[in-house]
mmCIF file of C-alpha atoms in Angstrom:
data_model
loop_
_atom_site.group_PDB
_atom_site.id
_atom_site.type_symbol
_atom_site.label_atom_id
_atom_site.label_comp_id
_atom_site.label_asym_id
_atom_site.label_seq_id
_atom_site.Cartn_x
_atom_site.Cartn_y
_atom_site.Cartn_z
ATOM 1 C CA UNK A 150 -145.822 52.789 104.213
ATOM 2 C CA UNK A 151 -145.903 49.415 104.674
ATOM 3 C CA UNK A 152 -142.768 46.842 104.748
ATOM 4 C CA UNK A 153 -144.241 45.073 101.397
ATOM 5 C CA UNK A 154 -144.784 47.859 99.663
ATOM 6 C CA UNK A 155 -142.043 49.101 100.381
ATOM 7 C CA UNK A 156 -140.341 46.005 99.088
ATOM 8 C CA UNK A 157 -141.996 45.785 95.967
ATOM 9 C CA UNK A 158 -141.288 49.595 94.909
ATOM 10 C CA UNK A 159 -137.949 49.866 96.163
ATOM 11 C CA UNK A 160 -137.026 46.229 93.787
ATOM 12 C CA UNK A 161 -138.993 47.468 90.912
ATOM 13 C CA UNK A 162 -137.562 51.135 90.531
ATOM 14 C CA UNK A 163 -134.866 49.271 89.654
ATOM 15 C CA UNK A 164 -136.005 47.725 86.537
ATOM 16 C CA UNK A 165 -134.390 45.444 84.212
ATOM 17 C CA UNK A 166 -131.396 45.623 86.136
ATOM 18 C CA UNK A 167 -133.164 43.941 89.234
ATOM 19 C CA UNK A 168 -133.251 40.861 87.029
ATOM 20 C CA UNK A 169 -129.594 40.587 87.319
ATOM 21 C CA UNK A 170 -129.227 41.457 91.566
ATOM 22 C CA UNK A 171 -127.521 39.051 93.502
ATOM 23 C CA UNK A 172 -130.814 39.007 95.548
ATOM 24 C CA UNK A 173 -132.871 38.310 92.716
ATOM 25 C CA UNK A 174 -130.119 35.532 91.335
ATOM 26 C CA UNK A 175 -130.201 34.068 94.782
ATOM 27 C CA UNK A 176 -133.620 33.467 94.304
ATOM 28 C CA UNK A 177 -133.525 31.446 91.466
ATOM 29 C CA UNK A 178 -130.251 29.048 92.720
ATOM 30 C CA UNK A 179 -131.349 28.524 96.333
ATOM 31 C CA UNK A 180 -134.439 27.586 98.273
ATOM 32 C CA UNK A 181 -136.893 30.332 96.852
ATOM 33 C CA UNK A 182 -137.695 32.979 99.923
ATOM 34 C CA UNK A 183 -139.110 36.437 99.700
ATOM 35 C CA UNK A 184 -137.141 39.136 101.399
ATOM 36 C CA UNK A 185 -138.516 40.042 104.782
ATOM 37 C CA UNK A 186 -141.333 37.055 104.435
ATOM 38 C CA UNK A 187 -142.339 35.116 107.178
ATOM 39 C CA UNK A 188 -142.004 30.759 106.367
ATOM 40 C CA UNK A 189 -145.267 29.391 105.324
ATOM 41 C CA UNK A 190 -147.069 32.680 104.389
ATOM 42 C CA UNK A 191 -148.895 33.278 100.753
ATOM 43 C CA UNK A 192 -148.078 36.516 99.701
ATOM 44 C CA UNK A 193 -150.176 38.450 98.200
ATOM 45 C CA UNK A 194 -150.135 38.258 94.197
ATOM 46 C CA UNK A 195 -149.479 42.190 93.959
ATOM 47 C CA UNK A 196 -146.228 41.562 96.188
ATOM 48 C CA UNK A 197 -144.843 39.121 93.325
ATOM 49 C CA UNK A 198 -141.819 40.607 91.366
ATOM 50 C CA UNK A 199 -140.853 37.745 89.100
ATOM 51 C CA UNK A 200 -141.917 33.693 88.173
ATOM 52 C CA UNK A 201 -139.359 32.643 90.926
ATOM 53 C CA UNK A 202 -141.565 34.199 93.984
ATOM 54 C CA UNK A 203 -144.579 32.153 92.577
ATOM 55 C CA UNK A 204 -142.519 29.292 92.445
ATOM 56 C CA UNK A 205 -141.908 29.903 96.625
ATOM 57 C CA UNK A 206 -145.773 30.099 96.931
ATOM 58 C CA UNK A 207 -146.392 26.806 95.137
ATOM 59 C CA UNK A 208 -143.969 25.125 97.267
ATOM 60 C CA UNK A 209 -145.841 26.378 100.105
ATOM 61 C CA UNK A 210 -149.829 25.531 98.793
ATOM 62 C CA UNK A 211 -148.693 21.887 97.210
ATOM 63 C CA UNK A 212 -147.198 18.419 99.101
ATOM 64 C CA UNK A 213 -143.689 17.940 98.433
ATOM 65 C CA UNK A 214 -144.304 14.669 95.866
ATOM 66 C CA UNK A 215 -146.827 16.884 93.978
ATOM 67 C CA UNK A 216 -144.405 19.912 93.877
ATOM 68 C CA UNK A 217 -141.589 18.028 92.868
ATOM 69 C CA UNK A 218 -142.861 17.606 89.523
ATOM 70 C CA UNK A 219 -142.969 21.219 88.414
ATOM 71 C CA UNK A 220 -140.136 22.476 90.614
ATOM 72 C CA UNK A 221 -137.013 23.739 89.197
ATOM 73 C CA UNK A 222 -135.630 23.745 85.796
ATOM 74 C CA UNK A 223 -132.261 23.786 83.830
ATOM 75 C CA UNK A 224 -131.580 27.471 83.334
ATOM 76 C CA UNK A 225 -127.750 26.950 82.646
ATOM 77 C CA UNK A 226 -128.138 27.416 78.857
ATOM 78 C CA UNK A 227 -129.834 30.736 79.417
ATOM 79 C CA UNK A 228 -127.212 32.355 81.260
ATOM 80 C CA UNK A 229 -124.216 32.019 78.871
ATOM 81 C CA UNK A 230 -126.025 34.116 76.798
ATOM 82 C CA UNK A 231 -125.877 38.011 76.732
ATOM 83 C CA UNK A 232 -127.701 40.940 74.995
ATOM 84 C CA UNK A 233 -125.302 43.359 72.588
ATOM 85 C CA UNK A 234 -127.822 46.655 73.422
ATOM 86 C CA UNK A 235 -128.154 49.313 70.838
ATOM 87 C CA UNK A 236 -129.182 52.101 73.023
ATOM 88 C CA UNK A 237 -130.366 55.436 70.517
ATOM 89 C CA UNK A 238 -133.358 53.405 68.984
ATOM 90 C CA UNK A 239 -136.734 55.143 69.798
ATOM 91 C CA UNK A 240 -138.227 52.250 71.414
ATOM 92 C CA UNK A 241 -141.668 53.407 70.851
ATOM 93 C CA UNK A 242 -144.116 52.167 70.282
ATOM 94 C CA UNK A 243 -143.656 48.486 71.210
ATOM 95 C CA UNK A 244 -145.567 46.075 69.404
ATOM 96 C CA UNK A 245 -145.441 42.027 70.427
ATOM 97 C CA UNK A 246 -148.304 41.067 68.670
ATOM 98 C CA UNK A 247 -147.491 37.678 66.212
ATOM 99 C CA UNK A 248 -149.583 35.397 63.666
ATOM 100 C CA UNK A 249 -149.455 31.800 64.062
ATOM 101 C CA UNK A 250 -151.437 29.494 61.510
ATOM 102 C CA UNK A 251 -153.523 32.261 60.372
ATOM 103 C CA UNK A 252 -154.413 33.701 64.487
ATOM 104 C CA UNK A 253 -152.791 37.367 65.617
ATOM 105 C CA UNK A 254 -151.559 37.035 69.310
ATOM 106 C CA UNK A 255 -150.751 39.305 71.967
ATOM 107 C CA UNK A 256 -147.704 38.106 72.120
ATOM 108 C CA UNK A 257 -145.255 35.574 71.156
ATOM 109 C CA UNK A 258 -145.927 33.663 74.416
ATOM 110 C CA UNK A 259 -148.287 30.754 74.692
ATOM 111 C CA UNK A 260 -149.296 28.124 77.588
ATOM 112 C CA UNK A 261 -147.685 25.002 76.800
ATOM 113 C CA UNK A 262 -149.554 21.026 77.284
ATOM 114 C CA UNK A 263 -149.148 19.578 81.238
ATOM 115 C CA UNK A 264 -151.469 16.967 82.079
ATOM 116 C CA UNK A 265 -153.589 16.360 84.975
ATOM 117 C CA UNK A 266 -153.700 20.172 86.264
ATOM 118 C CA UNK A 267 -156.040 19.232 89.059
ATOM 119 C CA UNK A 268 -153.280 17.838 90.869
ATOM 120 C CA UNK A 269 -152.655 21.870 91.260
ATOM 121 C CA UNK A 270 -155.631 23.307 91.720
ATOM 122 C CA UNK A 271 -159.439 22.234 92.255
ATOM 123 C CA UNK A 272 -160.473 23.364 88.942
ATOM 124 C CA UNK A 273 -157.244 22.406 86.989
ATOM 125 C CA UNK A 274 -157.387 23.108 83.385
ATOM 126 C CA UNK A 275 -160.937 25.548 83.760
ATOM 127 C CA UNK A 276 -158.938 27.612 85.620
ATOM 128 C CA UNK A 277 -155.519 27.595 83.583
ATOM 129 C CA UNK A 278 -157.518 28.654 80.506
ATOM 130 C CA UNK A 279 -159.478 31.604 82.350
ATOM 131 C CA UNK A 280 -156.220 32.936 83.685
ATOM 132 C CA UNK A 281 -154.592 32.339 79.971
ATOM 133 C CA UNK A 282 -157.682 34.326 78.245
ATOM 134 C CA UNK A 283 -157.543 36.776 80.943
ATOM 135 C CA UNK A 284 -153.772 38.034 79.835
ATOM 136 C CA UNK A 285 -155.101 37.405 76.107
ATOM 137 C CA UNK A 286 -152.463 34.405 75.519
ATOM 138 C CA UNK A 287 -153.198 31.033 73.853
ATOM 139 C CA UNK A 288 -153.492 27.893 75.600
ATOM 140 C CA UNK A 289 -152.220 24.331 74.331
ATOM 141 C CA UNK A 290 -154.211 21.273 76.453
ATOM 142 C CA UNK A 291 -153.271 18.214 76.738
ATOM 143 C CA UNK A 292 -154.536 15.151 75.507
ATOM 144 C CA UNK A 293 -154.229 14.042 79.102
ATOM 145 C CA UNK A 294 -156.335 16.563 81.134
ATOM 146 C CA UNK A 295 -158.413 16.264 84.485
ATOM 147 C CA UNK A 296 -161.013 17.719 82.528
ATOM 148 C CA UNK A 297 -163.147 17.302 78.939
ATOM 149 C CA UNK A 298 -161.621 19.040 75.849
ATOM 150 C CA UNK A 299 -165.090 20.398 75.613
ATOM 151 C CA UNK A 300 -165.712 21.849 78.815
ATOM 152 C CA UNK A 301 -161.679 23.456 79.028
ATOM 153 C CA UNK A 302 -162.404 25.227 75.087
ATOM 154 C CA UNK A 303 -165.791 26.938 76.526
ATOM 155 C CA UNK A 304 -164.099 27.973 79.494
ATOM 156 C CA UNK A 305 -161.397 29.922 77.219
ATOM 157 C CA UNK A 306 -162.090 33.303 75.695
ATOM 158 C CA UNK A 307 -159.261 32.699 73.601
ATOM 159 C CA UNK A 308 -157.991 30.107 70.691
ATOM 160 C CA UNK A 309 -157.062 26.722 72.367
ATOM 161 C CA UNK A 310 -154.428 24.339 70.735
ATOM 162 C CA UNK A 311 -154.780 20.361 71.726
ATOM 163 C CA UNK A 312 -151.969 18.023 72.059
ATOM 164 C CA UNK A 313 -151.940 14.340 71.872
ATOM 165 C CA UNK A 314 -149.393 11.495 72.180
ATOM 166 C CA UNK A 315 -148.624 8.651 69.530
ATOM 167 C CA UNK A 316 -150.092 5.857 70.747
ATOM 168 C CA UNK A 317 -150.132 1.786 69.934
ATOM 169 C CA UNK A 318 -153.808 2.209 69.209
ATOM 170 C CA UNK A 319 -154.455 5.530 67.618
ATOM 171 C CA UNK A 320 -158.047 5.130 67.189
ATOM 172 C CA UNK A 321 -159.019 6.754 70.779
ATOM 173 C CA UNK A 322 -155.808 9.445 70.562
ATOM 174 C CA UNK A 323 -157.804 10.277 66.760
ATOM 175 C CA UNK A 324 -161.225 10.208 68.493
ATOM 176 C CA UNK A 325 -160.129 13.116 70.717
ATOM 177 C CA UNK A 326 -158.775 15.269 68.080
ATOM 178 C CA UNK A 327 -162.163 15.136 66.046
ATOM 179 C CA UNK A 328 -163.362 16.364 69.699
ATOM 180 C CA UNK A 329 -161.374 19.134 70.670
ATOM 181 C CA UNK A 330 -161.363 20.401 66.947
ATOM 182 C CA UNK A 331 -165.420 20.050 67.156
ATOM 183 C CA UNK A 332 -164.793 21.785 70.500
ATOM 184 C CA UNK A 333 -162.792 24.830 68.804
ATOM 185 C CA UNK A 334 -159.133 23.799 69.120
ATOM 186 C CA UNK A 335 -157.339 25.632 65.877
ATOM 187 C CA UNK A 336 -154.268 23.770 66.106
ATOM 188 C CA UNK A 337 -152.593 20.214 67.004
ATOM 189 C CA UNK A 338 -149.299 19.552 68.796
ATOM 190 C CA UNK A 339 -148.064 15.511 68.264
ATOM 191 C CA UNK A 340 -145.303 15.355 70.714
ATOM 192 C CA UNK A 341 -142.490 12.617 69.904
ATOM 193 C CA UNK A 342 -141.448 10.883 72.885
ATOM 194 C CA UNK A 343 -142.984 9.461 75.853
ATOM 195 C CA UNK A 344 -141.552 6.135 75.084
ATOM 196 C CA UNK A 345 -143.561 5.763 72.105
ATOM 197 C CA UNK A 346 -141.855 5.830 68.713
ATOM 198 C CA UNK A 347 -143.253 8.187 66.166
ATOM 199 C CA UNK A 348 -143.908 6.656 63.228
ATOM 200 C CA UNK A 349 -144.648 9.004 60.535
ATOM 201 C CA UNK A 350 -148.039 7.909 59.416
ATOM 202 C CA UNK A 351 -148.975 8.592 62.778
ATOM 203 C CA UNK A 352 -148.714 12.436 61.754
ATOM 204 C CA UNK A 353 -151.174 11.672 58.541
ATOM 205 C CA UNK A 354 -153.493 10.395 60.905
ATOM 206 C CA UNK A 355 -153.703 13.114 62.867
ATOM 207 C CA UNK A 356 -154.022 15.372 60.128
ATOM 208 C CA UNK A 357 -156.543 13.861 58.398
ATOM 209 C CA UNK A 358 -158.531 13.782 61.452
ATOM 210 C CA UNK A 359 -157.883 17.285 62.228
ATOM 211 C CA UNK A 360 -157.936 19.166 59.454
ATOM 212 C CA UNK A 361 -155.941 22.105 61.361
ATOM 213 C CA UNK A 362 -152.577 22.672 61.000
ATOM 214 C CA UNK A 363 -150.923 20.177 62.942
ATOM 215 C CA UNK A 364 -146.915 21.320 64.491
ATOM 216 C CA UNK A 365 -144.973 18.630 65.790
ATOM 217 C CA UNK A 366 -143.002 19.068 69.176
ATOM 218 C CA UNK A 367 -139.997 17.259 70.785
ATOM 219 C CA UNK A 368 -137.554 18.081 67.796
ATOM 220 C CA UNK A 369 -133.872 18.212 68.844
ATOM 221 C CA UNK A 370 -131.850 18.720 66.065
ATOM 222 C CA UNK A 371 -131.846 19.841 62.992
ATOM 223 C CA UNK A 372 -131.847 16.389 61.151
ATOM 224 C CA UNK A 373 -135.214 15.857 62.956
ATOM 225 C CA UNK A 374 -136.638 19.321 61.571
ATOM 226 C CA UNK A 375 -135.380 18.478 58.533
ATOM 227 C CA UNK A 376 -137.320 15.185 58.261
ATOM 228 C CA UNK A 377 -140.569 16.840 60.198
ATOM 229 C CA UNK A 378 -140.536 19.784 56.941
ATOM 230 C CA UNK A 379 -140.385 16.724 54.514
ATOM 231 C CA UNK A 380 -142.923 15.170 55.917
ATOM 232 C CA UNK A 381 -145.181 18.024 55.627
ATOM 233 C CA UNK A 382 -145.863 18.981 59.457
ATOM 234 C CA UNK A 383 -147.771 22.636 59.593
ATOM 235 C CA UNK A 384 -144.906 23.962 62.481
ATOM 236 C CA UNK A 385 -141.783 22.738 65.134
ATOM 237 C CA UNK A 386 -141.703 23.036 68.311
ATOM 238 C CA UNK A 387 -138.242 22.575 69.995
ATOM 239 C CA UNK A 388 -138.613 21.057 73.176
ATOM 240 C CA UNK A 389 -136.942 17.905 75.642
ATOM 241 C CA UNK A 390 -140.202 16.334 76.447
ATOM 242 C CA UNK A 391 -141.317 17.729 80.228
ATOM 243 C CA UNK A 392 -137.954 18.622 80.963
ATOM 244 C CA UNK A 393 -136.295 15.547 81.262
ATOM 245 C CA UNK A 394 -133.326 16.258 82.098
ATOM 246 C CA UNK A 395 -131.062 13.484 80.610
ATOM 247 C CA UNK A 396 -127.061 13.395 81.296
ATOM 248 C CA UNK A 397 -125.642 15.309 77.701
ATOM 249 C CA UNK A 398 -128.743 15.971 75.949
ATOM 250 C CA UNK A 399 -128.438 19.547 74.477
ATOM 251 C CA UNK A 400 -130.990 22.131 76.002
ATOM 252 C CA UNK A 401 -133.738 23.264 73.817
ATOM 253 C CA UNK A 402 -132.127 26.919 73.488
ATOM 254 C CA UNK A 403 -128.916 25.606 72.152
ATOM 255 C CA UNK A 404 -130.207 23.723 69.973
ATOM 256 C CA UNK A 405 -133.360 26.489 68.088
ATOM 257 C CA UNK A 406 -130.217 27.926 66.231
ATOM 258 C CA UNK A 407 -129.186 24.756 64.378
ATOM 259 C CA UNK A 408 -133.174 24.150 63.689
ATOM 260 C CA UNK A 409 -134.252 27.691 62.871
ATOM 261 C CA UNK A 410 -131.574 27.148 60.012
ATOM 262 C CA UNK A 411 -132.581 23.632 58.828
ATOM 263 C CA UNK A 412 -136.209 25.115 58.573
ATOM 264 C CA UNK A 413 -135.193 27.499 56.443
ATOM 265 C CA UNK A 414 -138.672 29.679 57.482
ATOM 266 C CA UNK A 415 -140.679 26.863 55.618
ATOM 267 C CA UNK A 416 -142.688 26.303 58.905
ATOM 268 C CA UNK A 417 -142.694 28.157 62.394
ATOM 269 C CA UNK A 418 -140.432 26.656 64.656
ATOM 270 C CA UNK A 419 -141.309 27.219 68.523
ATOM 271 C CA UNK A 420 -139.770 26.280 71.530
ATOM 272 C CA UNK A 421 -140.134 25.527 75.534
ATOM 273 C CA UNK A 422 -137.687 24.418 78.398
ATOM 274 C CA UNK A 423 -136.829 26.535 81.488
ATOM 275 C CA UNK A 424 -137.953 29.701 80.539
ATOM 276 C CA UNK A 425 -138.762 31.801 83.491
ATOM 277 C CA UNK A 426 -137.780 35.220 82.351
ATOM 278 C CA UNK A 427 -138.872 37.539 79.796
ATOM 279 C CA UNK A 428 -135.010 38.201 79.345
ATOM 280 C CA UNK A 429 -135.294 34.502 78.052
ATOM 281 C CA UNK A 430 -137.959 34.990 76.217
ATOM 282 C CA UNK A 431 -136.846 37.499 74.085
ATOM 283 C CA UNK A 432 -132.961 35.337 73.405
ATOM 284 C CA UNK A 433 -135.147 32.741 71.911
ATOM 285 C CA UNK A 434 -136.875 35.347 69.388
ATOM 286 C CA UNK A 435 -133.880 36.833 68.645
ATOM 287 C CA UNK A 436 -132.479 33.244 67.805
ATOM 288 C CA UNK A 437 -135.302 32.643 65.283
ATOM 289 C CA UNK A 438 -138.040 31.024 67.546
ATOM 290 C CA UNK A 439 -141.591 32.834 66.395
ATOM 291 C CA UNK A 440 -143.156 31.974 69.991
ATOM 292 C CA UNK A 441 -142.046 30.384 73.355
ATOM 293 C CA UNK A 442 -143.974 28.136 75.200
ATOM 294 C CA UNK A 443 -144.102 28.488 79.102
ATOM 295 C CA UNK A 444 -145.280 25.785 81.246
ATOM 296 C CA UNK A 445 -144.223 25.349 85.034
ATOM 297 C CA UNK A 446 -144.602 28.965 85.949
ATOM 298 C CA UNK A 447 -147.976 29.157 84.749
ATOM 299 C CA UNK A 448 -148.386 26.001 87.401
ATOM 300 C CA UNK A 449 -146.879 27.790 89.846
ATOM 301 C CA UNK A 450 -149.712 30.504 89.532
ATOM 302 C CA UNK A 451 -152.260 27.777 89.522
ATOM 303 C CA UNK A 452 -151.134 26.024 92.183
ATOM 304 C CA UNK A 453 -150.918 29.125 94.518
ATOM 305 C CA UNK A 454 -153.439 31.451 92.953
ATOM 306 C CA UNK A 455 -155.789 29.521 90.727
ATOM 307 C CA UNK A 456 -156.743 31.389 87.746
ATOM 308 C CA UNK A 457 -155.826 34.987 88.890
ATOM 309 C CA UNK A 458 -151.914 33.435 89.227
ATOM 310 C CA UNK A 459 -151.957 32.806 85.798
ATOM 311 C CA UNK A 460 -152.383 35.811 84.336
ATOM 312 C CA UNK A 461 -150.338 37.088 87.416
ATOM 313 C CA UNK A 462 -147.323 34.999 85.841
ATOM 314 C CA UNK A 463 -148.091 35.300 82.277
ATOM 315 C CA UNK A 464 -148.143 39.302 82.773
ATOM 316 C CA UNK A 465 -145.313 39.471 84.456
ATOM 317 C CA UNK A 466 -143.490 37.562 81.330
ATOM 318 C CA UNK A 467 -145.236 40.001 79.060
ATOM 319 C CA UNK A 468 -144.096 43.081 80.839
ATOM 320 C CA UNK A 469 -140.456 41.384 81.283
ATOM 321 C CA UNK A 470 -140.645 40.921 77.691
ATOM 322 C CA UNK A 471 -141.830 44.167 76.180
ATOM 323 C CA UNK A 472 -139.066 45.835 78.799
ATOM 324 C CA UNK A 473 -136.270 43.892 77.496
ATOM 325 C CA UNK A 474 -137.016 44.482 74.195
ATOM 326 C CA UNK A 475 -136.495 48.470 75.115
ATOM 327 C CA UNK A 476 -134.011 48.620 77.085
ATOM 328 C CA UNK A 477 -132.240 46.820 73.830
ATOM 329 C CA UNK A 478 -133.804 49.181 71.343
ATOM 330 C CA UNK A 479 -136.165 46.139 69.664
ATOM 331 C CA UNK A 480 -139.960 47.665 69.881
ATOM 332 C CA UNK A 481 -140.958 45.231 67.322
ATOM 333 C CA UNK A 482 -140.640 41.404 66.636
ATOM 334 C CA UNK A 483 -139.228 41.775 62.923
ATOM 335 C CA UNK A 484 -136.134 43.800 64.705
ATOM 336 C CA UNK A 485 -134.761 41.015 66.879
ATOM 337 C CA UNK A 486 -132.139 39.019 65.425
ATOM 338 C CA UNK A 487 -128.766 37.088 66.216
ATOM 339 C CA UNK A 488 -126.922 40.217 66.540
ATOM 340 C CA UNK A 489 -128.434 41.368 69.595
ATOM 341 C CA UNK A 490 -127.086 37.974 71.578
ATOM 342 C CA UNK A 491 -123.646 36.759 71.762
ATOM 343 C CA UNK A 492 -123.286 32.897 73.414
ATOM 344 C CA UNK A 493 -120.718 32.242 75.917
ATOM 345 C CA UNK A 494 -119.093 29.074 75.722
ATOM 346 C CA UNK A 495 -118.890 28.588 79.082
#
């Protein structure tokens, strides 16, 4: 038996409780390393165990200035929250599937907007959205891509979603939603930030060129949702903008309470930031979030794998996610709520 295989079964026999190993925990606060690896070599995909060995093998394929910009994350937020189990719950059968704006997904997880993916990987965004169809999960793509909104859509098996920026001069930003919704795009994200104020006519624009249900992302707080419902966006997604991580601006996850409740379930509300387990993934669906968005890990995969690390990441989220949910006595999405989490204070 070999030493990786022997690595790889010994660490996943233990399960969900692996997640919490001071190993595994090292991994995600220190330099990432593989136990037993060599420096410098590219594991083989089977041999991954979580998001945070991917991570280690993008560091390794991609210069340090292009790595830096989808290294790390602020995972603080995630860890002062805890699951309240209920353990004599037949967790059978599990079901994750979810409808969004009239589309039934696999599961509540979707590949959020990052532009320029050839920076990654030869074949950038072609690639992302193979590896995304391949483990049946939605891709968003950016306004801002390496490659044409038409050629990324053919490439995917699956629904696409297109995102764009406000812009001084909206006619070319407008122009490229009439393309990727010609190109198959179902649904449009209008992020608010990037040093562009969003005015709300901005969001009529976009609708009328669209026609598709168009979800607004970058809300904060729950005055902003507020204001987003009133003006008649389609969905929310809660998110700090790339995952800038400004001195005292509230993390996306402590905030999706506070917005979940200003919605009122008038609109989906969404949310990215950090996530990197499925642990994670299933505190924000609890909290009221009806999908997560997951972005640098699914770079990670391109960046070291190309397509096949995609799906590599995205499935290991999915099977995270669907063993959480167990081990808590949740097999469906309509049985998690707030009182399966309590939040820590500190």
């Amino acid at each position: 038996m070999s030493t990786a295989y022997s690595r790889r079964t010994a660490l996943r026999s233990l399960g969900i409780w692996a997640a919490a190993s001071p190993l595994l925990k090292a991994q995600e606060t220190q330099s990432p390393k593989l136990m037993g690896e060599p420096p410098g070599r590219i594991a083989p995909r089977s041999e991954l165990l979580n998001v945070f060995e991917v991570e280690a093998m993008a560091e390794r394929k991609l210069p340090s200035t292009v790595f830096s910009a989808i290294a790390g994350g602020d995972r603080r937020a995630f860890e002062r929250i805890i699951f309240r189990p209920r353990r004599f719950i037949n967790p059978v059968p599990l079901d994750l599937t979810v409808e969004l704006f009239g589309e039934k997904m696999y599961t509540p997880i979707l590949v959020g907007p990052a532009s320029q993916q050839q920076r990654f990987d030869p074949e950038g965004e072609l690639a992302l959205v193979r590896g995304g169809s391949a483990a049946k999960v939605t891709a968003v793509i950016s306004s801002r891509s390496s490659q044409p909104i038409e050629k990324i859509a053919a490439e995917a098996k699956g629904t696409t979603w297109y995102q764009v920026y406000p812009e001084s001069d909206m006619g070319p930003v407008l122009n490229g939603v009439g393309r990727a919704v010609k190109a198959g795009c179902k649904v449009v994200c209008v992020t608010a930030g990037n040093g562009a104020r969003l005015d709300w006519d901005v969001v009529d624009q976009v609708r009328q060129a669209a026609k598709t249900p168009v979800v607004l992302k970058g809300v904060l707080s729950a005055e902003e949702a507020r204001t987003a419902v009133g003006k008649g966006v389609d969905g929310i997604i809660v998110s700090n903008h790339g995952g800038l991580l400004v001195p005292g601006l509230a993390a996306p996850i402590e905030v999706l309470t506070a917005v979940v409740d200003a919605v009122g379930g008038k609109v989906p509300v969404l949310i990215d930031g950090s996530f990197r387990r499925g642990s994670d993934i299933v505190k924000a669906l609890a909290l009221g979030a009806r999908a997560v968005l997951v972005v640098r890990p699914v770079l990670w995969g391109l960046a070291g794998y190309g397509s096949e690390g995609v799906q590599t990441v995205l499935e290991i989220l999915q099977s995270e996610t669907v063993r959480t949910m167990g081990l808590n006595g949740k097999p469906t999405l309509a049985l998690l709520d707030r009182t399966m989490v309590r939040i820590s204070k500190h």
